[in-house]
PDB file of C-alpha atoms in Angstrom:
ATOM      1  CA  UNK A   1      69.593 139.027  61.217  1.00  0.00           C
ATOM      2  CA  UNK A   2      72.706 139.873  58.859  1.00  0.00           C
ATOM      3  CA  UNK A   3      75.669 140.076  59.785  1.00  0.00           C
ATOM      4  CA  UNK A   4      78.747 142.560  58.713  1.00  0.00           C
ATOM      5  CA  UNK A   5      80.873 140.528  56.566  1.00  0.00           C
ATOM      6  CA  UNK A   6      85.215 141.718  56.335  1.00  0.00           C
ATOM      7  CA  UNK A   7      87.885 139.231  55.100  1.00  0.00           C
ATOM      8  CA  UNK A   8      90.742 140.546  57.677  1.00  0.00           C
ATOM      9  CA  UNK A   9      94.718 140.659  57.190  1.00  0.00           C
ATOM     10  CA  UNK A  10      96.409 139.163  60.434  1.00  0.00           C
ATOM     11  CA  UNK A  11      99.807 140.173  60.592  1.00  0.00           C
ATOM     12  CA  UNK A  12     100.407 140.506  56.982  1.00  0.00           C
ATOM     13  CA  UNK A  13     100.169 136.606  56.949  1.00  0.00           C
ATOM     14  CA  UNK A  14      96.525 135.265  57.115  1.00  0.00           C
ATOM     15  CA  UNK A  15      93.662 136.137  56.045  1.00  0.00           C
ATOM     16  CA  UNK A  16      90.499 135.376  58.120  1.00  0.00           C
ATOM     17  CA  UNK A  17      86.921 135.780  57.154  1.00  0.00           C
ATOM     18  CA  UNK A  18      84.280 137.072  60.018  1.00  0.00           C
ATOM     19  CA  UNK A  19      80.658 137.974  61.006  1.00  0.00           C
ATOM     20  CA  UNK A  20      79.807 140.377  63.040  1.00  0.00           C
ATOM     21  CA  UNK A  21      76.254 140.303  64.594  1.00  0.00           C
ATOM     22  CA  UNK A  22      75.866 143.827  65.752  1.00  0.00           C
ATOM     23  CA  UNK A  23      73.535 144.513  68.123  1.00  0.00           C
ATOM     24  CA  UNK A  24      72.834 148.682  68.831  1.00  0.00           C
ATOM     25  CA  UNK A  25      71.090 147.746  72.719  1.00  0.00           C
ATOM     26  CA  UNK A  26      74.052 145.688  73.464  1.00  0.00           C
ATOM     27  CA  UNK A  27      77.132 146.689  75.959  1.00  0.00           C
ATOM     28  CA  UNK A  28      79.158 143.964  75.287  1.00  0.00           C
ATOM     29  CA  UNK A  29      81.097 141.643  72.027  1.00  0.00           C
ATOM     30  CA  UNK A  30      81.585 137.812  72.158  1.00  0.00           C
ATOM     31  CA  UNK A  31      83.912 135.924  69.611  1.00  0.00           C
ATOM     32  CA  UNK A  32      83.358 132.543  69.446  1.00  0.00           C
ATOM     33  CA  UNK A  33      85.854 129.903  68.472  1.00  0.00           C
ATOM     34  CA  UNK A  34      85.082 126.791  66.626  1.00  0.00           C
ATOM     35  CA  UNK A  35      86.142 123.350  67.149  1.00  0.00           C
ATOM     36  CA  UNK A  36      88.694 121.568  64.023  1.00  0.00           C
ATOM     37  CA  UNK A  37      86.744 120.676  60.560  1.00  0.00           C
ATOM     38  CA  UNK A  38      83.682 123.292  61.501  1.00  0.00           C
ATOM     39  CA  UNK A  39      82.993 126.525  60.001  1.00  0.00           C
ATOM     40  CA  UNK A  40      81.252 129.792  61.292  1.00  0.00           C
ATOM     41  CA  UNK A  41      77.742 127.672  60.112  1.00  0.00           C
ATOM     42  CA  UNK A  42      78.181 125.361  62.777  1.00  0.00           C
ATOM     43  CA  UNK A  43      77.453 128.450  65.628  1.00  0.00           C
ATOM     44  CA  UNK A  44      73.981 129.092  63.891  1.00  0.00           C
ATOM     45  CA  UNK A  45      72.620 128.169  67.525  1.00  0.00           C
ATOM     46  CA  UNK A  46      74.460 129.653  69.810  1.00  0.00           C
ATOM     47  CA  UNK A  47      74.317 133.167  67.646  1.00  0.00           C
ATOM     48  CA  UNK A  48      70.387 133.101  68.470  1.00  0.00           C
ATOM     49  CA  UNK A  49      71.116 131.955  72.122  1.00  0.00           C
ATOM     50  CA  UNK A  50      73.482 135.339  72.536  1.00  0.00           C
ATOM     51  CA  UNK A  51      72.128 137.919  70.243  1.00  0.00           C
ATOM     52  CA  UNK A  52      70.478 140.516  70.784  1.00  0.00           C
ATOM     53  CA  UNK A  53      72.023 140.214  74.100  1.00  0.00           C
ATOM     54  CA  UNK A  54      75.586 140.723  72.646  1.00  0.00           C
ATOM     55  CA  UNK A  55      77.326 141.711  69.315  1.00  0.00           C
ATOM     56  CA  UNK A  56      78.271 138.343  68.267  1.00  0.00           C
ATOM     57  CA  UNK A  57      81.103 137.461  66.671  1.00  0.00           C
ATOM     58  CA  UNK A  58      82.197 134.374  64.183  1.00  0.00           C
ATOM     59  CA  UNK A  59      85.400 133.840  61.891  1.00  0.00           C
ATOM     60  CA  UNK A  60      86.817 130.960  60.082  1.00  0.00           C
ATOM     61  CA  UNK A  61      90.390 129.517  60.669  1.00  0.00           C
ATOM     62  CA  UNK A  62      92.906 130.529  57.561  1.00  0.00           C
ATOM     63  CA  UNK A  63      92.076 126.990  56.005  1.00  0.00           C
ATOM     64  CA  UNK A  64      88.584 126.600  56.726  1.00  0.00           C
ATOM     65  CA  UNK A  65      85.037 127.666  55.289  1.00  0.00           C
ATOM     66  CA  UNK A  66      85.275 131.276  53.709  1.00  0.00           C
ATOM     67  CA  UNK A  67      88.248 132.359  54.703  1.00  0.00           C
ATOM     68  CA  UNK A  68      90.453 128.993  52.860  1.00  0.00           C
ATOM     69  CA  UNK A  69      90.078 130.946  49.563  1.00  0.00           C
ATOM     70  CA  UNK A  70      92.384 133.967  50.866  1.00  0.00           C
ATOM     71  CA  UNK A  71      95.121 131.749  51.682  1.00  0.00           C
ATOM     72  CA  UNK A  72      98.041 129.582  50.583  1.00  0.00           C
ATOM     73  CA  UNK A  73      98.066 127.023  53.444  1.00  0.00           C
ATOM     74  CA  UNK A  74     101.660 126.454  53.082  1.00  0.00           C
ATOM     75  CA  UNK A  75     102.165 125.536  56.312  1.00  0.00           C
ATOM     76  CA  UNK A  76      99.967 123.835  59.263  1.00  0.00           C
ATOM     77  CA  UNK A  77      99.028 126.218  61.822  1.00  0.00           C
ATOM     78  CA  UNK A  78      99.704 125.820  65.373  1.00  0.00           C
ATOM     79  CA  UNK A  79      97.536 125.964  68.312  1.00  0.00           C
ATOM     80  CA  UNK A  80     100.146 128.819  69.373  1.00  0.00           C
ATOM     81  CA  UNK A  81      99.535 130.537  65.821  1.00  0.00           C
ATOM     82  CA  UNK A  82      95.580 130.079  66.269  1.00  0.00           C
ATOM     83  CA  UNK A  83      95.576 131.597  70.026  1.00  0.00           C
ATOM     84  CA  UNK A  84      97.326 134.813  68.192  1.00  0.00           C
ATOM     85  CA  UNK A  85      94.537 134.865  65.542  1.00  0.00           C
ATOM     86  CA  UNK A  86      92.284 134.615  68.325  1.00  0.00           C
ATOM     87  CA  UNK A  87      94.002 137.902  70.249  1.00  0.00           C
ATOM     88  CA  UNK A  88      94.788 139.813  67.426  1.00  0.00           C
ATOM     89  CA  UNK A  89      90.447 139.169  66.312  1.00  0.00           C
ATOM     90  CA  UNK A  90      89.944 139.797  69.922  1.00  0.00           C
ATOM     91  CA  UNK A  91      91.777 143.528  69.812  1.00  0.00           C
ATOM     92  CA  UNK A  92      90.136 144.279  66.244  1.00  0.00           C
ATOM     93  CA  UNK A  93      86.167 143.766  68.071  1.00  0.00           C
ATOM     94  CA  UNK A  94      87.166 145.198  70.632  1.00  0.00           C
ATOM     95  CA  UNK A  95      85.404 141.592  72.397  1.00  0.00           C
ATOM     96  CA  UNK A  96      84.758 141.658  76.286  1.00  0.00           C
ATOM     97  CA  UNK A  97      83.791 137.540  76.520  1.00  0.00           C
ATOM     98  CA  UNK A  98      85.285 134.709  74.439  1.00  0.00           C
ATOM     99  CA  UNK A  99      83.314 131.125  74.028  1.00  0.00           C
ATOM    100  CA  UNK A 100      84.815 128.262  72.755  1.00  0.00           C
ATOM    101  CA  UNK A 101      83.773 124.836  71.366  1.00  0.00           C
ATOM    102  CA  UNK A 102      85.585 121.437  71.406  1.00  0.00           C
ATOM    103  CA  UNK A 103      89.491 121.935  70.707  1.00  0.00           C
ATOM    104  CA  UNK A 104      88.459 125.781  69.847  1.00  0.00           C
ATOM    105  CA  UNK A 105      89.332 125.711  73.491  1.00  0.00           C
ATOM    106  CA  UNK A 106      92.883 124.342  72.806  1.00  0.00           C
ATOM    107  CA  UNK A 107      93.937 128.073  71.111  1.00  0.00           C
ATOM    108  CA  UNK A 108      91.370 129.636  73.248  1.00  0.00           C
ATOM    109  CA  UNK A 109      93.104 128.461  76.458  1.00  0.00           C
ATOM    110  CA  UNK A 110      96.687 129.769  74.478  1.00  0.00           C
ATOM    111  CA  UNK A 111      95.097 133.690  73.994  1.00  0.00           C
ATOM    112  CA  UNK A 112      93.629 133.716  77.527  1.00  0.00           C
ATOM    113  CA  UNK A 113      97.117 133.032  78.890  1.00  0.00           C
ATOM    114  CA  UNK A 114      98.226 135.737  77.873  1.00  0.00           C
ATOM    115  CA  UNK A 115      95.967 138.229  80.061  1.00  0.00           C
ATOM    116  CA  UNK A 116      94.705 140.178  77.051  1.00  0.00           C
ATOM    117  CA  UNK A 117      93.478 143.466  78.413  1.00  0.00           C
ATOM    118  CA  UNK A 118      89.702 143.670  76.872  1.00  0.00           C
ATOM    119  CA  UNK A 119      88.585 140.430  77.866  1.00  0.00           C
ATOM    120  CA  UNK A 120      86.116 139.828  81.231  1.00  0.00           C
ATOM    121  CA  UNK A 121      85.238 136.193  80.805  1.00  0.00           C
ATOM    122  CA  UNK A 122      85.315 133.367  79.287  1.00  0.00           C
ATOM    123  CA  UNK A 123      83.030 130.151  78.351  1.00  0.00           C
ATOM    124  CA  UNK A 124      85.454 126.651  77.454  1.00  0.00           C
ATOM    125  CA  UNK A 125      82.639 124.030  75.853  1.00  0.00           C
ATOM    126  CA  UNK A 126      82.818 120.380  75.444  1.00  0.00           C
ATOM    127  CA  UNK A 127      86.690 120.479  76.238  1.00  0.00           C
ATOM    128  CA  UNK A 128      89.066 118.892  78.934  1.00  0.00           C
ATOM    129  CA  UNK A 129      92.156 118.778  79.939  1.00  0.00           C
ATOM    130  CA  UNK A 130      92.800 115.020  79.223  1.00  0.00           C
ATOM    131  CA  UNK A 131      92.700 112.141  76.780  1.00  0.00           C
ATOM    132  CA  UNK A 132      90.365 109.699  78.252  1.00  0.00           C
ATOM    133  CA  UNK A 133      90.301 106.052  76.250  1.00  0.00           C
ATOM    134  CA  UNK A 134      86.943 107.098  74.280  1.00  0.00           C
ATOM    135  CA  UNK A 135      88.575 110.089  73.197  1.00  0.00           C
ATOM    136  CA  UNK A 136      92.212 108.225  72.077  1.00  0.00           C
ATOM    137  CA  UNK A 137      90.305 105.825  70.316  1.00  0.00           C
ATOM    138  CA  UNK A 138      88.309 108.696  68.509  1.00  0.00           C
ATOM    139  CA  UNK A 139      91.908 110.622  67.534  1.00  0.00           C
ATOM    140  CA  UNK A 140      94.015 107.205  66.854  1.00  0.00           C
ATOM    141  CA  UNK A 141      91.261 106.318  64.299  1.00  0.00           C
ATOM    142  CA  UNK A 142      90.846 109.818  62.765  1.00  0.00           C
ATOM    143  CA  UNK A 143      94.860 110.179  62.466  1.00  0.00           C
ATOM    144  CA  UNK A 144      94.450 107.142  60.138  1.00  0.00           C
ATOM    145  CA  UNK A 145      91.614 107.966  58.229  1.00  0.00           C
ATOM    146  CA  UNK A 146      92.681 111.357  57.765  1.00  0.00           C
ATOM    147  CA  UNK A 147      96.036 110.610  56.505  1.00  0.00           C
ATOM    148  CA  UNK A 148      94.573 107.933  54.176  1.00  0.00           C
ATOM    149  CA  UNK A 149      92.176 110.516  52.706  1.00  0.00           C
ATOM    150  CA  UNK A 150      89.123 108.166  53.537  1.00  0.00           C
ATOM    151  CA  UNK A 151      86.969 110.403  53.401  1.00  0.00           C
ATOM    152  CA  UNK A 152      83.728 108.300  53.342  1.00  0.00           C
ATOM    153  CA  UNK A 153      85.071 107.292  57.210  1.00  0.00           C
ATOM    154  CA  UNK A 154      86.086 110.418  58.517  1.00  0.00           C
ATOM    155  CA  UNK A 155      82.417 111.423  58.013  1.00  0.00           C
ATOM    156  CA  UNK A 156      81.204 108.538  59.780  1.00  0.00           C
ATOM    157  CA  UNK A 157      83.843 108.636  62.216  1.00  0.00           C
ATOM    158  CA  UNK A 158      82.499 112.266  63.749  1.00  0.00           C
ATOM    159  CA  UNK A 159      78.623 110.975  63.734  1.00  0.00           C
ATOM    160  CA  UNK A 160      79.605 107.622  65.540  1.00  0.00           C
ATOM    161  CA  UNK A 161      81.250 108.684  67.916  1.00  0.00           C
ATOM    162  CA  UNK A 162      81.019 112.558  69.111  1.00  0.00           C
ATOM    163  CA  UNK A 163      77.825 113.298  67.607  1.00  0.00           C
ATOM    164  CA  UNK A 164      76.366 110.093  68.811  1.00  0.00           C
ATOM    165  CA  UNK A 165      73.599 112.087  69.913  1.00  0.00           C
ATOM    166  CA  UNK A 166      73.126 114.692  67.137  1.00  0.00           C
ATOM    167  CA  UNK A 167      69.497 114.315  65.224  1.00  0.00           C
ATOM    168  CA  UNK A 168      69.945 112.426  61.911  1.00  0.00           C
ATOM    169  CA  UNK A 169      69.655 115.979  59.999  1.00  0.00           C
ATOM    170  CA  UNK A 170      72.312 117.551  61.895  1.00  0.00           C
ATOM    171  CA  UNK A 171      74.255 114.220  61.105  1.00  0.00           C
ATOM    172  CA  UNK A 172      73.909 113.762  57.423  1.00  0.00           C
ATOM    173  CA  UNK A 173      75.173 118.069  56.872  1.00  0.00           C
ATOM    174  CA  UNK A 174      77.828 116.733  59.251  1.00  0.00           C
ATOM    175  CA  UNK A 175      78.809 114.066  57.119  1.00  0.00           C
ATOM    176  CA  UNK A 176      78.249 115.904  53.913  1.00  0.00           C
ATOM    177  CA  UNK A 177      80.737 118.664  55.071  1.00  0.00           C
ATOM    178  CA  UNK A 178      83.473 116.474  56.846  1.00  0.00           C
ATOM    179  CA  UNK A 179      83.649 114.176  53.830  1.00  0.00           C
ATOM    180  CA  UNK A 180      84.026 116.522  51.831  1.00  0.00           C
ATOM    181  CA  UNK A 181      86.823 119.126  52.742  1.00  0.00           C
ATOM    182  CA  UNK A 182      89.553 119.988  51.002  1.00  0.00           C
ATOM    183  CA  UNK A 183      92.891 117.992  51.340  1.00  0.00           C
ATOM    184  CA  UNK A 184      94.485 120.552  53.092  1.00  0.00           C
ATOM    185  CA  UNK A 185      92.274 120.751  55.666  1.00  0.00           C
ATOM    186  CA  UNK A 186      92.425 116.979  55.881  1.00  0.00           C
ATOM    187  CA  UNK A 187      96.405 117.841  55.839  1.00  0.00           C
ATOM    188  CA  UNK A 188      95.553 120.502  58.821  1.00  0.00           C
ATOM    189  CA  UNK A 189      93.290 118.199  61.312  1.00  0.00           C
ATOM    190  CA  UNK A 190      95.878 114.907  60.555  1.00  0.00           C
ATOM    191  CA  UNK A 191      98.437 117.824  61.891  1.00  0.00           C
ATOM    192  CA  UNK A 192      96.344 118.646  64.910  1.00  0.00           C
ATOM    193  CA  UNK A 193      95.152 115.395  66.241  1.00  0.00           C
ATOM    194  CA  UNK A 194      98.932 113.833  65.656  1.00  0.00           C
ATOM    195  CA  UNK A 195     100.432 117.356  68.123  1.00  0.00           C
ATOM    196  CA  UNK A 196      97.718 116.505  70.354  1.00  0.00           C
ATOM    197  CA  UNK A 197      98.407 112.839  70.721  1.00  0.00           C
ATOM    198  CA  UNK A 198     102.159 113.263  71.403  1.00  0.00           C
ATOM    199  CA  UNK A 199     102.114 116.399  73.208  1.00  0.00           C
ATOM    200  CA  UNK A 200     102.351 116.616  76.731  1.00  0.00           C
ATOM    201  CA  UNK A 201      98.749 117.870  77.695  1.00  0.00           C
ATOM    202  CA  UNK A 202     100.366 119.862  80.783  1.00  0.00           C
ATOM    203  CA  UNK A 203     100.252 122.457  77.883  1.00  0.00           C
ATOM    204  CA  UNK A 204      96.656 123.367  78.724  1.00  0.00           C
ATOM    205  CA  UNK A 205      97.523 123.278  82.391  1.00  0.00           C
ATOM    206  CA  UNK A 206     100.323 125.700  82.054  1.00  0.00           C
ATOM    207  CA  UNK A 207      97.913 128.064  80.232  1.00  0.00           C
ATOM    208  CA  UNK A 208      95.198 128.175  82.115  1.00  0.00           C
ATOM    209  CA  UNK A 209      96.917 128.736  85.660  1.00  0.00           C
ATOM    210  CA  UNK A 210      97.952 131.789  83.989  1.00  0.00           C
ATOM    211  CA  UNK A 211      94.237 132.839  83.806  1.00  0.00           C
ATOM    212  CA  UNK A 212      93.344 135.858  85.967  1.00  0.00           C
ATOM    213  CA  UNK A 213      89.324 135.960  84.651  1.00  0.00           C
ATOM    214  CA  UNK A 214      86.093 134.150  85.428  1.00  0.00           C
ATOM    215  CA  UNK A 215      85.961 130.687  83.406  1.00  0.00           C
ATOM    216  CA  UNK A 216      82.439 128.769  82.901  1.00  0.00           C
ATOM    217  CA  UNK A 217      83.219 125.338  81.482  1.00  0.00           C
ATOM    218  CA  UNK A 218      80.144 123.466  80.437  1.00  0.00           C
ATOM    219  CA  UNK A 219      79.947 119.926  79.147  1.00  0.00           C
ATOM    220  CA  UNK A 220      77.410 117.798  78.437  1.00  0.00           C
ATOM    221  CA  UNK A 221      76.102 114.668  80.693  1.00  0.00           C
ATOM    222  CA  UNK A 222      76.536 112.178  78.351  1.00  0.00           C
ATOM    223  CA  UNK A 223      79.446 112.943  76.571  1.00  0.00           C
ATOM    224  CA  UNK A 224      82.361 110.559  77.386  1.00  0.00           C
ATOM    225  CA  UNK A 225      84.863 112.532  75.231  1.00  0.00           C
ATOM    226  CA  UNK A 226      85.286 115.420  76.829  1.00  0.00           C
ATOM    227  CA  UNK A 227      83.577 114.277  80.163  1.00  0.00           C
ATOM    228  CA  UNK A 228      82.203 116.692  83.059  1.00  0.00           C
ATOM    229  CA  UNK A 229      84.401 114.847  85.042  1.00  0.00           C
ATOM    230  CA  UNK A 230      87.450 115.745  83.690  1.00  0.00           C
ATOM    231  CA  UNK A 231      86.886 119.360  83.033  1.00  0.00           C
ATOM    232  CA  UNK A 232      86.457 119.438  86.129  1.00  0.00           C
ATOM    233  CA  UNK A 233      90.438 119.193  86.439  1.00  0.00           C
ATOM    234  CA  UNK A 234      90.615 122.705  85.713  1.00  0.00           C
ATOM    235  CA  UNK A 235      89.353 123.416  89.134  1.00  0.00           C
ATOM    236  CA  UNK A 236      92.736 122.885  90.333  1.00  0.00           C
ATOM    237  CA  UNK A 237      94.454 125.399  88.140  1.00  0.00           C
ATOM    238  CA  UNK A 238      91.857 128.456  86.812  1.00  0.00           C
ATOM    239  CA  UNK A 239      91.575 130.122  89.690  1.00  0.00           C
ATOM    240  CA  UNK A 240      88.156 131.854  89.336  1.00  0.00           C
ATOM    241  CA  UNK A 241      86.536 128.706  87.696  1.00  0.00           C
ATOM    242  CA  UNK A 242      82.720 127.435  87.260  1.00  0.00           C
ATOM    243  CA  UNK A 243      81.585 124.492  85.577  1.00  0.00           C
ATOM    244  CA  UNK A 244      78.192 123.811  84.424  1.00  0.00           C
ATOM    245  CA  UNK A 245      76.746 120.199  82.914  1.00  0.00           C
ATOM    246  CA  UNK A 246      74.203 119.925  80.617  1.00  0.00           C
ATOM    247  CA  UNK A 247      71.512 117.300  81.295  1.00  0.00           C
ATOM    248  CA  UNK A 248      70.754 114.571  78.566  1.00  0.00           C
ATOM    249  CA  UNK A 249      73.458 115.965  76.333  1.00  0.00           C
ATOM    250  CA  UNK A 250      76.152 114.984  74.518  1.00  0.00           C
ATOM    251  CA  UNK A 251      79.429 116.641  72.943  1.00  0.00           C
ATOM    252  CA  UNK A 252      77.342 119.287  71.099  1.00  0.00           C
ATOM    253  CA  UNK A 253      75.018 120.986  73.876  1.00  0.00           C
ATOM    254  CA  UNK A 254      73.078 123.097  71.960  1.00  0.00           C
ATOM    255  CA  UNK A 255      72.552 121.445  68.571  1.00  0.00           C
ATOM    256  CA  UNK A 256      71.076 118.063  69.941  1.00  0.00           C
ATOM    257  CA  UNK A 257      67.956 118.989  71.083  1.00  0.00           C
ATOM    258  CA  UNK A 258      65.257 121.301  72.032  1.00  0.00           C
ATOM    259  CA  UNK A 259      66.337 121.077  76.020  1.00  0.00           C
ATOM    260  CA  UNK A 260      69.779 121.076  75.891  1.00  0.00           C
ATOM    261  CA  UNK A 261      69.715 124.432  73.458  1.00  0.00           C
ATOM    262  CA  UNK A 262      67.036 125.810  76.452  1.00  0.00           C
ATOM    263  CA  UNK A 263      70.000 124.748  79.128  1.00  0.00           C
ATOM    264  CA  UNK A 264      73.062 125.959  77.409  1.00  0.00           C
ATOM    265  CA  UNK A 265      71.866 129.187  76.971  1.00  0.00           C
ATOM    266  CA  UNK A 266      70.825 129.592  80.276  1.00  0.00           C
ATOM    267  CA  UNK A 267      73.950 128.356  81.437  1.00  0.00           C
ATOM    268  CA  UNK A 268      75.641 131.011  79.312  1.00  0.00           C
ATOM    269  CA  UNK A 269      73.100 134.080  80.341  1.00  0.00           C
ATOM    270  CA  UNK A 270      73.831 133.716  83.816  1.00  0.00           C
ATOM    271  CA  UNK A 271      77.097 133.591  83.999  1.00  0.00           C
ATOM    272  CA  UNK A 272      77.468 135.960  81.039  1.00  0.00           C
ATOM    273  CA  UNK A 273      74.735 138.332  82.195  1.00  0.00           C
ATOM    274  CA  UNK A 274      73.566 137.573  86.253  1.00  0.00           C
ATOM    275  CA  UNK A 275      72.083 140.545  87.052  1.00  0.00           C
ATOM    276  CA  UNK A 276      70.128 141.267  83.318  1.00  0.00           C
ATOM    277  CA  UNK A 277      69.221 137.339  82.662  1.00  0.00           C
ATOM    278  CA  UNK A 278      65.549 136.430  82.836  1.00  0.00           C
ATOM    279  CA  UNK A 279      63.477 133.651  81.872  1.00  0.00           C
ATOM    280  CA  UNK A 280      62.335 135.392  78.629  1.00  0.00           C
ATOM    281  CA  UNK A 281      61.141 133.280  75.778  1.00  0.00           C
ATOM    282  CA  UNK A 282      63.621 131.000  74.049  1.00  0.00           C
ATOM    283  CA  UNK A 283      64.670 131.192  70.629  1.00  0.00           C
ATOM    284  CA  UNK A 284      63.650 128.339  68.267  1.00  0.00           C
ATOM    285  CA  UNK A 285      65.413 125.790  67.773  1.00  0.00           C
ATOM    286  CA  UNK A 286      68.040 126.002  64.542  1.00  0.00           C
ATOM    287  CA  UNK A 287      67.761 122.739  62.173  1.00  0.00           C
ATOM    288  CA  UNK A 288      69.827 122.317  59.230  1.00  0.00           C
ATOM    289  CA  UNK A 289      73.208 123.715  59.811  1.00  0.00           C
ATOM    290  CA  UNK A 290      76.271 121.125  59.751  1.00  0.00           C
ATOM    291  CA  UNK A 291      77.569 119.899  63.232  1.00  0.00           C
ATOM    292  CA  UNK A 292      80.962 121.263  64.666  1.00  0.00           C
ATOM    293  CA  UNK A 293      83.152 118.638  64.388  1.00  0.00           C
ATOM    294  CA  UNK A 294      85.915 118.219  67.167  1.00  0.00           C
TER     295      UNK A 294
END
């Protein structure tokens, strides 16, 4: 399975590398949208839970993965800025469903506000509209790892705590790739997690009662970060929203084991695809690709 490989100009200001899983029986495209420090790797998963069921899309942020070498990173990008990345990759496919992981849904949650024609649904993972202790302790800590460049803790930081419950492959690619990204990137997430910390999180509220399509969010059972119980929040402001919880799971649903992959793409099928979903045979399971970090 190959995908079609284009480094695309955004606006005359970014350039952004993407796969695109084509797939000829398939009606519909999904982009997916990664969480902070993760590349288009990290959805190695959830491309064989969607396709041949959809043309699949990936891309990398300006200052991540492939699509870093393109640019100049002379500025830190915005949630704002990465929710018009998100519409203008959205326009280009010609994409019916978005997904998004972890704070992917932060700039997902942006583009959706703003009604964009194409789009039918949309799937928010592992994301919530609060900051829960467990999760401020997570972002206080990275904010001062990350702006001391400690990279050996950063690494461990993300495995500790998110991917508590990744399998210790899955965790030592994780920590090989967080510990080892560029300083800008560094520069980029130290950016992101400070906005987030002393922002007023009515931001995501504000977006998403602007929301006019079906929403699934799914979280995992055990994952105290971005708990089931607080996405559940959204309730109160998407209007067409659906929530789904993954048993025996953490942060990362699909990558942590054999059951959860089996339950998250079920949980995606059917509300992707009610009327076509069956019980067909799974995909295997996908070991050695790095985590996506938060």
């Amino acid at each position: 399975m190959r995908p079609e490989i284009a480094v695309l100009d955004i606006q005359g200001q970014y350039r952004v590398y993407t796969e695109f899983y084509r797939a000829e029986a398939a009606d519909k495209t999904i982009i997916l949208v990664n969480g902070s420090m993760a590349t288009t790797a990290s959805f190695a998963q959830t491309v064989k839970n969607l396709h041949p069921q959809f043309n699949v899309v990936l891309y990398d942020q300006p200052y991540a993965g492939r699509s870093k070498a393109h640019n100049r990173h002379e500025r830190m990008l915005t949630k704002e800025i990465e929710g018009q990345i998100l519409l203008e990759l959205i326009e280009h496919f010609a994409a019916e469903h978005v997904l998004s992981f972890s704070w992917g849904g932060a700039a997902t949650l942006q583009a959706l506000a703003q009604c964009p024609r194409r789009i039918e649904k949309a799937v928010i993972s592992s994301f919530s509209p609060v900051i829960n202790e467990p999760m401020r302790d997570y972002l206080e800590r990275g904010v001062d790892y990350l702006g001391n460049l400690d990279r050996h803790r950063v690494g461990h930081l993300v495995n500790d705590t998110i991917g508590k419950h990744l399998p210790s492959l899955f965790k030592r690619f994780n920590y090989r790739h967080v510990s080892s990204l560029a300083e800008h990137e560094y520069g980029q997430m130290h950016f992101h997690i400070s906005h987030v910390l002393n922002s007023d999180r009515q931001c995501y509220i504000k977006a998403a009662k602007n929301i006019q399509i079906p929403v699934l969010f799914i979280n995992g059972e055990w994952d105290e970060y971005t708990s089931a119980k607080d996405a559940r929040l959204f309730a109160n402001h998407v209007r067409n929203s659906s929530f789904s919880t993954i048993s025996a799971t953490g942060h990362f649903l699909d990558m942590e084991h054999k059951a959860a992959c089996q339950d998250s793409r079920r949980a995606l099928l059917s509300f992707l695809k009610p009327l076509q979903y069956d019980a067909r045979p799974r995909p295997s399971y996908v070991q050695g690709q790095h985590a996506r970090a938060v």
